[in-house]
């Protein structure tokens, strides 16, 4: 790299000693604020707004989680559409909402329901698949609860 050490200076800054008595904790303590991150207020506000809007639409004994899960499934299905991806990239939100989104949304609602039914049927009829699925769910659920505990 062309960098050479040409000078070295060693200076004494006095004696300093580290003394640990039996009553002192000889271990270093970590950063106390570690793991105290929380959702940003903007994220919380957006999620609350979405839940409120969903509650205005749906009736019956549906939890916020039921509604969010279903909506997330439909959005995930819509994200698979190259057409919608191109429309979102090349248009404003207003223009995007007037494109093929409503037709694609209707298809996604049906496809999401079909996919959920197929998955549920397989899980209910095959013990091996149910066991393998349960291991994945347990891992994901444990991670989610762990994250929730850390966020307080």
CSV table of C-alpha atoms in Angstrom, one decimal:
chain,number,residue,atom,x,y,z
A,1,UNK,CA,0.0,0.0,0.0
A,2,UNK,CA,3.0,2.3,0.1
A,3,UNK,CA,2.6,3.2,3.8
A,4,UNK,CA,5.7,2.7,6.0
A,5,UNK,CA,6.2,3.1,9.7
A,6,UNK,CA,9.0,5.5,10.0
A,7,UNK,CA,8.8,6.5,13.7
A,8,UNK,CA,7.7,4.9,16.9
A,9,UNK,CA,7.4,6.7,20.2
A,10,UNK,CA,6.6,4.9,23.4
A,11,UNK,CA,5.8,7.1,26.4
A,12,UNK,CA,5.0,6.2,30.0
A,13,UNK,CA,1.8,7.6,31.3
A,14,UNK,CA,2.4,6.5,34.9
A,15,UNK,CA,1.5,3.4,36.6
A,16,UNK,CA,-2.0,2.3,36.7
A,17,UNK,CA,-3.2,-0.9,38.2
A,18,UNK,CA,-6.5,-2.7,38.1
A,19,UNK,CA,-7.4,-4.2,41.5
A,20,UNK,CA,-10.3,-6.5,41.9
A,21,UNK,CA,-11.3,-7.3,45.5
A,22,UNK,CA,-13.4,-10.3,46.3
A,23,UNK,CA,-16.3,-8.0,46.9
A,24,UNK,CA,-16.1,-6.4,43.5
A,25,UNK,CA,-17.6,-7.9,40.4
A,26,UNK,CA,-14.5,-8.9,38.3
A,27,UNK,CA,-16.6,-9.1,35.1
A,28,UNK,CA,-17.3,-6.4,32.7
A,29,UNK,CA,-20.9,-5.4,32.4
A,30,UNK,CA,-22.6,-5.0,29.0
A,31,UNK,CA,-24.5,-2.1,27.5
A,32,UNK,CA,-27.6,-1.7,29.6
A,33,UNK,CA,-29.8,-0.4,26.8
A,34,UNK,CA,-29.2,-3.4,24.6
A,35,UNK,CA,-32.4,-5.0,23.4
A,36,UNK,CA,-34.6,-2.1,24.4
A,37,UNK,CA,-35.6,-1.1,20.9
A,38,UNK,CA,-39.3,-0.4,20.3
A,39,UNK,CA,-41.4,0.1,17.2
A,40,UNK,CA,-41.1,3.7,16.0
A,41,UNK,CA,-44.2,5.7,16.8
A,42,UNK,CA,-44.8,6.1,13.0
A,43,UNK,CA,-44.9,2.3,12.6
A,44,UNK,CA,-47.2,2.0,15.6
A,45,UNK,CA,-49.5,4.7,14.3
A,46,UNK,CA,-49.6,3.1,10.8
A,47,UNK,CA,-50.5,-0.3,12.2
A,48,UNK,CA,-53.1,1.2,14.5
A,49,UNK,CA,-54.6,3.0,11.5
A,50,UNK,CA,-54.7,-0.2,9.5
A,51,UNK,CA,-56.4,-2.2,12.3
A,52,UNK,CA,-59.0,0.6,12.8
A,53,UNK,CA,-59.8,0.5,9.1
A,54,UNK,CA,-60.0,-3.3,9.0
A,55,UNK,CA,-62.3,-3.2,12.1
A,56,UNK,CA,-64.6,-0.9,10.2
A,57,UNK,CA,-64.9,-3.4,7.4
A,58,UNK,CA,-65.1,-6.8,9.0
A,59,UNK,CA,-67.8,-8.1,11.4
A,60,UNK,CA,-68.0,-11.0,13.8
A,61,UNK,CA,-65.6,-12.5,16.2
A,62,UNK,CA,-62.4,-11.7,14.3
A,63,UNK,CA,-59.3,-10.7,16.2
A,64,UNK,CA,-57.0,-7.9,15.0
A,65,UNK,CA,-54.5,-10.8,14.3
A,66,UNK,CA,-57.1,-12.6,12.2
A,67,UNK,CA,-57.7,-9.5,10.1
A,68,UNK,CA,-54.1,-8.6,9.7
A,69,UNK,CA,-53.1,-12.2,8.9
A,70,UNK,CA,-55.7,-12.4,6.2
A,71,UNK,CA,-54.8,-9.0,4.8
A,72,UNK,CA,-51.1,-9.8,4.8
A,73,UNK,CA,-51.9,-13.1,2.9
A,74,UNK,CA,-53.7,-11.2,0.2
A,75,UNK,CA,-51.0,-8.5,-0.1
A,76,UNK,CA,-48.4,-11.2,-0.4
A,77,UNK,CA,-50.4,-12.8,-3.2
A,78,UNK,CA,-50.6,-9.5,-4.9
A,79,UNK,CA,-46.9,-8.9,-4.6
A,80,UNK,CA,-46.4,-11.9,-6.9
A,81,UNK,CA,-47.9,-10.0,-9.8
A,82,UNK,CA,-45.4,-8.6,-12.2
A,83,UNK,CA,-48.1,-6.5,-13.8
A,84,UNK,CA,-48.9,-4.7,-10.5
A,85,UNK,CA,-45.1,-4.3,-9.8
A,86,UNK,CA,-44.7,-2.5,-13.1
A,87,UNK,CA,-47.8,-0.4,-12.5
A,88,UNK,CA,-46.6,0.6,-9.0
A,89,UNK,CA,-43.1,1.4,-10.4
A,90,UNK,CA,-44.4,3.6,-13.3
A,91,UNK,CA,-47.4,5.4,-11.8
A,92,UNK,CA,-48.5,7.5,-8.9
A,93,UNK,CA,-50.5,5.8,-6.1
A,94,UNK,CA,-53.7,7.4,-7.6
A,95,UNK,CA,-53.0,6.1,-11.1
A,96,UNK,CA,-52.0,2.7,-9.6
A,97,UNK,CA,-55.3,2.5,-7.8
A,98,UNK,CA,-57.2,3.0,-11.1
A,99,UNK,CA,-55.3,0.3,-13.0
A,100,UNK,CA,-55.9,-3.5,-12.8
A,101,UNK,CA,-55.6,-3.6,-9.0
A,102,UNK,CA,-59.2,-4.3,-8.3
A,103,UNK,CA,-59.4,-7.2,-10.7
A,104,UNK,CA,-56.1,-8.6,-9.3
A,105,UNK,CA,-57.4,-8.1,-5.8
A,106,UNK,CA,-60.5,-10.1,-6.4
A,107,UNK,CA,-58.3,-12.9,-7.9
A,108,UNK,CA,-55.9,-12.7,-4.9
A,109,UNK,CA,-58.8,-13.0,-2.4
A,110,UNK,CA,-59.9,-16.2,-4.2
A,111,UNK,CA,-56.4,-17.6,-4.6
A,112,UNK,CA,-55.5,-16.9,-1.0
A,113,UNK,CA,-58.6,-18.7,0.2
A,114,UNK,CA,-57.8,-21.6,-2.1
A,115,UNK,CA,-54.2,-21.8,-0.9
A,116,UNK,CA,-55.3,-21.7,2.7
A,117,UNK,CA,-57.8,-24.5,2.2
A,118,UNK,CA,-55.3,-26.6,0.4
A,119,UNK,CA,-52.7,-26.1,3.1
A,120,UNK,CA,-55.2,-26.8,5.9
A,121,UNK,CA,-56.5,-29.9,4.2
A,122,UNK,CA,-52.9,-31.3,3.8
A,123,UNK,CA,-52.1,-30.5,7.5
A,124,UNK,CA,-55.3,-32.2,8.7
A,125,UNK,CA,-54.9,-35.3,6.6
A,126,UNK,CA,-51.2,-36.0,7.0
A,127,UNK,CA,-49.6,-36.4,10.4
A,128,UNK,CA,-46.0,-36.1,9.1
A,129,UNK,CA,-46.8,-32.8,7.4
A,130,UNK,CA,-48.6,-31.6,10.5
A,131,UNK,CA,-45.5,-32.5,12.7
A,132,UNK,CA,-43.1,-30.8,10.3
A,133,UNK,CA,-45.3,-27.7,10.1
A,134,UNK,CA,-45.7,-27.6,13.8
A,135,UNK,CA,-41.9,-27.4,14.2
A,136,UNK,CA,-41.7,-24.5,11.8
A,137,UNK,CA,-44.6,-22.7,13.6
A,138,UNK,CA,-43.0,-23.4,17.0
A,139,UNK,CA,-39.7,-21.9,15.8
A,140,UNK,CA,-41.4,-18.8,14.4
A,141,UNK,CA,-43.7,-18.4,17.4
A,142,UNK,CA,-40.8,-18.7,19.8
A,143,UNK,CA,-38.8,-16.1,17.9
A,144,UNK,CA,-41.9,-13.8,17.8
A,145,UNK,CA,-42.4,-14.1,21.6
A,146,UNK,CA,-38.6,-13.6,22.1
A,147,UNK,CA,-38.7,-10.4,20.1
A,148,UNK,CA,-41.8,-9.3,22.0
A,149,UNK,CA,-40.1,-9.9,25.3
A,150,UNK,CA,-37.0,-7.9,24.2
A,151,UNK,CA,-39.2,-5.0,23.0
A,152,UNK,CA,-41.0,-5.0,26.3
